[in-house]
Amino acid sequence: MKTIIQLDQLDLTFTQELWSKIVDFVPVLLKGIGFIILAWLVIKIVTYVLAKLLKFSKIDTLTTKLNEAELFGKSDFTVVPSKIILKFIKYLLILIFTVIASEMLGLTMVSEGISSFIAYLPVLISALLIFVCGVYLASLVKKAIVDTFKSLELSGANLVSNIVFYAIVVVVTITALDQAGIETKMITDNLTLILGSVLISFTIAFGLGARDVVTRLLFGFYSRRNFQIGQHIKTKSLEGVIQEIDNICITIKTSDGIVVLPIKKFVDQKVEIIK
């Protein structure tokens, strides 16, 4: 026996519900597509205008100063402020439009998560600024130490300058992490012990070895104060004209040639200034 199913006996409830959902979703889809196009246009316009303003402000001239400071050593890495600002604004706008789109679609968890991240950005940016400014300051101090050692003709400029540089960088890094809301108590406690031990060892070693350095500095100061380049002098063993004076030695031109005397030996003997 054949069973004939009439069309009006079919259960079309599922089909009707599916069609109803499709019809209801079409306006949302069109609205979403329109919103994406609008967001894309706004981002393009804002970044274009901002790029022109940054170019007019010549902010990229800071690149030369940052690279001269050698924040990243001798590497080829360069910092371009305009590109960093443009990328930051671009992705910030993307996050903002994502929050708006999530609210429109009823995705409250997504919008709340992104909103929390956006609210955290000022704290993160301030921490990054502290780190960058601190590293820049450390590089200036490092350069100043190297120049000072060279002017005084002392050795160990690279060692001392690097120790000071990395000490400042460590302090700045901890400060930046603390600003970013990261717990740094354990790091601080351990570093305090390590730095304390290193500084005590360095102080003892420097104190024992600095006597000769200080002596040479005093001899050099005494020689420059009492003798001048071009003076004709006479000692027990030689006679000639002073050509050069530094913290280590003194150069004298005699009738037999050039004589280089240790500054200590020169100062310890009787010197007669002829003219």
Coordinates of C-alpha atoms in Angstrom, one line a residue:
M1 CA 0.0 0.0 0.0
K2 CA 1.5 3.3 -1.1
T3 CA 1.5 6.2 1.3
I4 CA 0.8 9.5 -0.3
I5 CA 2.0 12.5 1.6
Q6 CA 0.2 15.7 0.8
L7 CA 2.1 19.0 0.6
D8 CA 0.1 20.6 3.3
Q9 CA 0.9 17.8 5.6
L10 CA 4.7 18.5 5.5
D11 CA 6.3 20.1 8.6
L12 CA 7.9 23.3 7.2
T13 CA 8.6 24.9 10.6
F14 CA 12.4 24.4 10.3
T15 CA 12.6 25.8 6.8
Q16 CA 10.5 28.8 7.8
E17 CA 12.7 29.5 10.8
L18 CA 15.9 29.2 8.7
W19 CA 14.5 31.6 6.1
S20 CA 13.4 34.0 8.8
K21 CA 16.9 34.0 10.3
I22 CA 18.5 34.6 6.9
V23 CA 16.1 37.5 6.2
D24 CA 16.9 38.9 9.7
F25 CA 20.7 38.5 9.2
V26 CA 20.9 40.2 5.8
P27 CA 20.4 43.8 7.2
V28 CA 23.0 43.0 9.9
L29 CA 25.4 41.7 7.2
L30 CA 24.9 44.8 5.0
K31 CA 25.3 47.0 8.1
G32 CA 28.6 45.2 9.0
I33 CA 29.9 45.5 5.4
G34 CA 29.1 49.2 5.4
F35 CA 30.7 49.7 8.8
I36 CA 33.9 47.9 7.6
I37 CA 34.1 50.1 4.5
L38 CA 33.5 53.3 6.6
A39 CA 36.1 52.2 9.2
W40 CA 38.6 51.5 6.4
L41 CA 38.0 55.0 4.9
V42 CA 38.3 56.7 8.2
I43 CA 41.6 54.9 9.0
K44 CA 43.0 55.7 5.5
I45 CA 42.0 59.4 5.8
V46 CA 43.4 59.8 9.4
T47 CA 46.7 58.1 8.7
Y48 CA 47.1 60.1 5.4
V49 CA 46.5 63.4 7.2
L50 CA 48.7 62.4 10.1
A51 CA 51.5 61.4 7.8
K52 CA 51.4 64.8 6.1
L53 CA 51.5 66.5 9.5
L54 CA 54.4 64.4 10.7
K55 CA 56.3 65.1 7.5
F56 CA 55.7 68.8 7.9
S57 CA 56.8 68.7 11.6
K58 CA 60.1 67.0 10.5
I59 CA 59.9 64.7 13.5
D60 CA 62.1 62.2 11.7
T61 CA 65.1 64.5 12.4
L62 CA 65.1 62.8 15.8
T63 CA 66.2 59.7 14.1
T64 CA 69.7 61.1 13.6
K65 CA 70.1 61.9 17.3
L66 CA 68.7 58.6 18.4
N67 CA 71.1 56.7 16.1
E68 CA 74.1 58.8 17.1
A69 CA 73.4 57.8 20.7
E70 CA 73.8 54.1 19.6
L71 CA 71.0 52.9 21.8
F72 CA 71.2 49.5 20.0
G73 CA 75.0 49.4 19.8
K74 CA 76.7 49.2 16.4
S75 CA 73.7 47.5 14.8
D76 CA 72.0 48.7 11.6
F77 CA 68.7 49.1 13.5
T78 CA 67.2 52.6 13.1
V79 CA 64.3 54.3 14.9
V80 CA 61.9 56.2 12.7
P81 CA 59.4 58.2 14.9
S82 CA 56.9 58.9 12.1
K83 CA 56.5 55.2 11.3
I84 CA 56.0 54.3 14.9
I85 CA 53.4 56.9 15.5
L86 CA 51.5 56.0 12.3
K87 CA 51.5 52.3 13.1
F88 CA 50.3 53.0 16.7
I89 CA 47.4 55.3 15.5
K90 CA 46.4 52.8 12.8
Y91 CA 46.2 49.8 15.1
L92 CA 44.5 52.0 17.8
L93 CA 41.8 52.9 15.4
I94 CA 41.4 49.3 14.4
L95 CA 40.9 48.4 18.0
I96 CA 38.3 51.2 18.5
F97 CA 36.3 50.2 15.5
T98 CA 36.5 46.5 16.6
V99 CA 34.9 47.5 19.9
I100 CA 32.2 49.4 18.1
A101 CA 31.5 46.4 15.8
S102 CA 31.4 44.0 18.8
E103 CA 28.9 46.2 20.5
M104 CA 26.7 46.3 17.3
L105 CA 26.9 42.5 17.1
G106 CA 26.2 42.0 20.8
L107 CA 29.6 40.5 21.5
T108 CA 30.0 42.2 24.9
M109 CA 32.9 39.9 26.0
V110 CA 35.0 40.9 23.0
S111 CA 34.3 44.6 23.4
E112 CA 35.0 44.6 27.1
G113 CA 38.3 42.8 26.6
I114 CA 39.5 45.2 24.0
S115 CA 38.2 48.2 26.0
S116 CA 40.3 47.1 29.0
F117 CA 43.4 46.8 26.7
I118 CA 42.8 50.3 25.3
A119 CA 42.4 51.7 28.9
Y120 CA 45.8 50.0 29.7
L121 CA 47.6 51.6 26.8
P122 CA 48.4 54.9 28.5
V123 CA 50.1 53.0 31.3
L124 CA 52.0 50.9 28.8
I125 CA 53.1 53.9 26.7
S126 CA 54.3 55.7 29.8
A127 CA 56.4 52.7 30.8
L128 CA 57.9 52.5 27.3
L129 CA 58.7 56.2 27.4
I130 CA 60.5 55.8 30.7
F131 CA 62.5 52.9 29.3
V132 CA 63.5 54.7 26.1
C133 CA 64.4 58.0 27.9
G134 CA 66.3 56.0 30.5
V135 CA 68.3 54.1 27.8
Y136 CA 69.0 57.4 26.0
L137 CA 70.2 59.0 29.2
A138 CA 72.4 55.9 29.9
S139 CA 74.0 56.2 26.5
L140 CA 74.8 59.9 27.1
V141 CA 76.4 59.1 30.5
K142 CA 78.4 56.3 28.8
K143 CA 79.7 58.7 26.1
A144 CA 80.5 61.3 28.7
I145 CA 82.6 58.8 30.8
V146 CA 84.5 57.6 27.7
D147 CA 85.2 61.2 26.7
T148 CA 86.4 62.1 30.3
F149 CA 88.7 59.1 30.4
K150 CA 90.2 59.9 27.0
S151 CA 90.7 63.6 28.0
L152 CA 92.5 62.4 31.2
E153 CA 94.4 59.7 29.1
L154 CA 93.2 57.0 31.5
S155 CA 92.7 53.4 30.5
G156 CA 89.5 51.3 31.3
A157 CA 87.1 53.7 29.7
N158 CA 85.1 51.0 27.9
L159 CA 84.9 48.8 31.0
V160 CA 83.7 51.6 33.4
S161 CA 81.3 53.2 30.9
N162 CA 79.7 49.8 30.1
I163 CA 79.3 49.0 33.8
V164 CA 77.6 52.4 34.4
F165 CA 75.5 52.0 31.2
Y166 CA 74.1 48.6 32.1
A167 CA 73.5 49.6 35.7
I168 CA 71.4 52.5 34.6
V169 CA 69.6 50.3 32.1
V170 CA 68.7 47.8 34.8
V171 CA 67.3 50.5 37.1
V172 CA 65.3 52.0 34.3
T173 CA 64.0 48.6 33.2
I174 CA 62.8 47.8 36.7
T175 CA 61.2 51.3 37.0
A176 CA 59.4 50.8 33.6
L177 CA 58.2 47.3 34.6
D178 CA 56.8 48.7 37.9
Q179 CA 55.1 51.5 35.9
A180 CA 53.5 48.9 33.7
G181 CA 52.0 47.2 36.7
I182 CA 54.4 44.2 36.8
E183 CA 55.5 43.0 40.2
T184 CA 59.2 43.7 40.5
K185 CA 59.9 43.1 44.2
M186 CA 61.6 39.8 43.7
I187 CA 63.7 41.1 40.9
T188 CA 64.6 44.2 42.9
D189 CA 65.7 42.2 46.0
N190 CA 67.9 39.8 44.0
L191 CA 69.5 42.6 42.0
T192 CA 70.2 44.6 45.1
L193 CA 72.2 41.7 46.5
I194 CA 74.1 41.2 43.2
L195 CA 74.8 44.9 42.6
G196 CA 75.9 45.4 46.3
S197 CA 78.4 42.5 46.0
V198 CA 79.7 43.8 42.6
L199 CA 80.0 47.4 43.9
I200 CA 81.9 46.3 47.0
S201 CA 84.3 44.2 45.0
F202 CA 84.7 47.0 42.5
T203 CA 85.3 49.6 45.2
I204 CA 88.0 47.5 46.9
A205 CA 89.7 46.8 43.6
F206 CA 89.5 50.4 42.4
G207 CA 90.7 51.7 45.8
L208 CA 93.8 49.4 45.7
G209 CA 94.6 50.2 42.1
A210 CA 93.7 53.9 41.9
R211 CA 96.7 55.1 43.8
D212 CA 98.9 55.0 40.7
V213 CA 96.2 56.7 38.7
V214 CA 95.8 59.5 41.2
T215 CA 99.6 59.9 41.5
R216 CA 99.9 60.2 37.7
L217 CA 97.1 62.8 37.6
L218 CA 98.9 64.8 40.3
F219 CA 102.2 64.6 38.5
G220 CA 100.6 65.6 35.2
F221 CA 98.8 68.6 36.9
Y222 CA 102.1 69.7 38.6
S223 CA 104.1 69.4 35.4
R224 CA 101.5 71.4 33.3
R225 CA 101.4 74.1 36.0
N226 CA 105.1 74.5 36.4
F227 CA 106.4 73.7 32.9
Q228 CA 105.2 74.7 29.4
I229 CA 105.7 73.3 26.0
G230 CA 108.6 75.1 24.3
Q231 CA 110.5 75.8 27.5
H232 CA 114.3 75.1 27.5
I233 CA 115.0 73.0 30.6
K234 CA 118.1 71.3 32.1
T235 CA 118.3 68.4 34.4
K236 CA 121.2 66.4 35.8
S237 CA 121.1 64.0 32.9
L238 CA 119.9 66.0 29.9
E239 CA 119.1 69.4 28.4
G240 CA 116.5 70.3 25.8
V241 CA 113.2 71.8 24.9
I242 CA 109.9 70.4 26.1
Q243 CA 107.7 69.2 23.2
E244 CA 104.8 67.4 25.0
I245 CA 103.4 66.8 28.5
D246 CA 100.8 64.3 29.5
N247 CA 99.8 62.2 32.5
I248 CA 102.2 59.4 31.7
C249 CA 105.4 61.0 30.3
I250 CA 107.1 64.1 29.1
T251 CA 108.8 64.5 25.7
I252 CA 112.0 66.5 25.5
K253 CA 113.9 67.4 22.3
T254 CA 117.7 67.3 23.0
S255 CA 120.7 67.8 20.8
D256 CA 121.0 64.1 20.5
G257 CA 117.4 63.5 19.6
I258 CA 114.0 63.0 21.3
V259 CA 113.9 61.7 24.9
V260 CA 110.7 60.5 26.5
L261 CA 110.8 60.4 30.3
P262 CA 108.2 59.0 32.7
I263 CA 106.5 61.9 34.4
K264 CA 107.3 60.5 37.8
K265 CA 111.0 60.4 37.1
F266 CA 111.0 63.9 35.6
V267 CA 109.2 65.4 38.6
D268 CA 111.4 63.7 41.2
Q269 CA 114.6 65.3 40.0
K270 CA 115.9 68.9 40.0
V271 CA 114.8 70.8 36.9
E272 CA 116.4 74.1 35.8
I273 CA 114.4 76.4 33.5
I274 CA 116.9 78.1 31.2
K275 CA 114.3 80.1 29.1

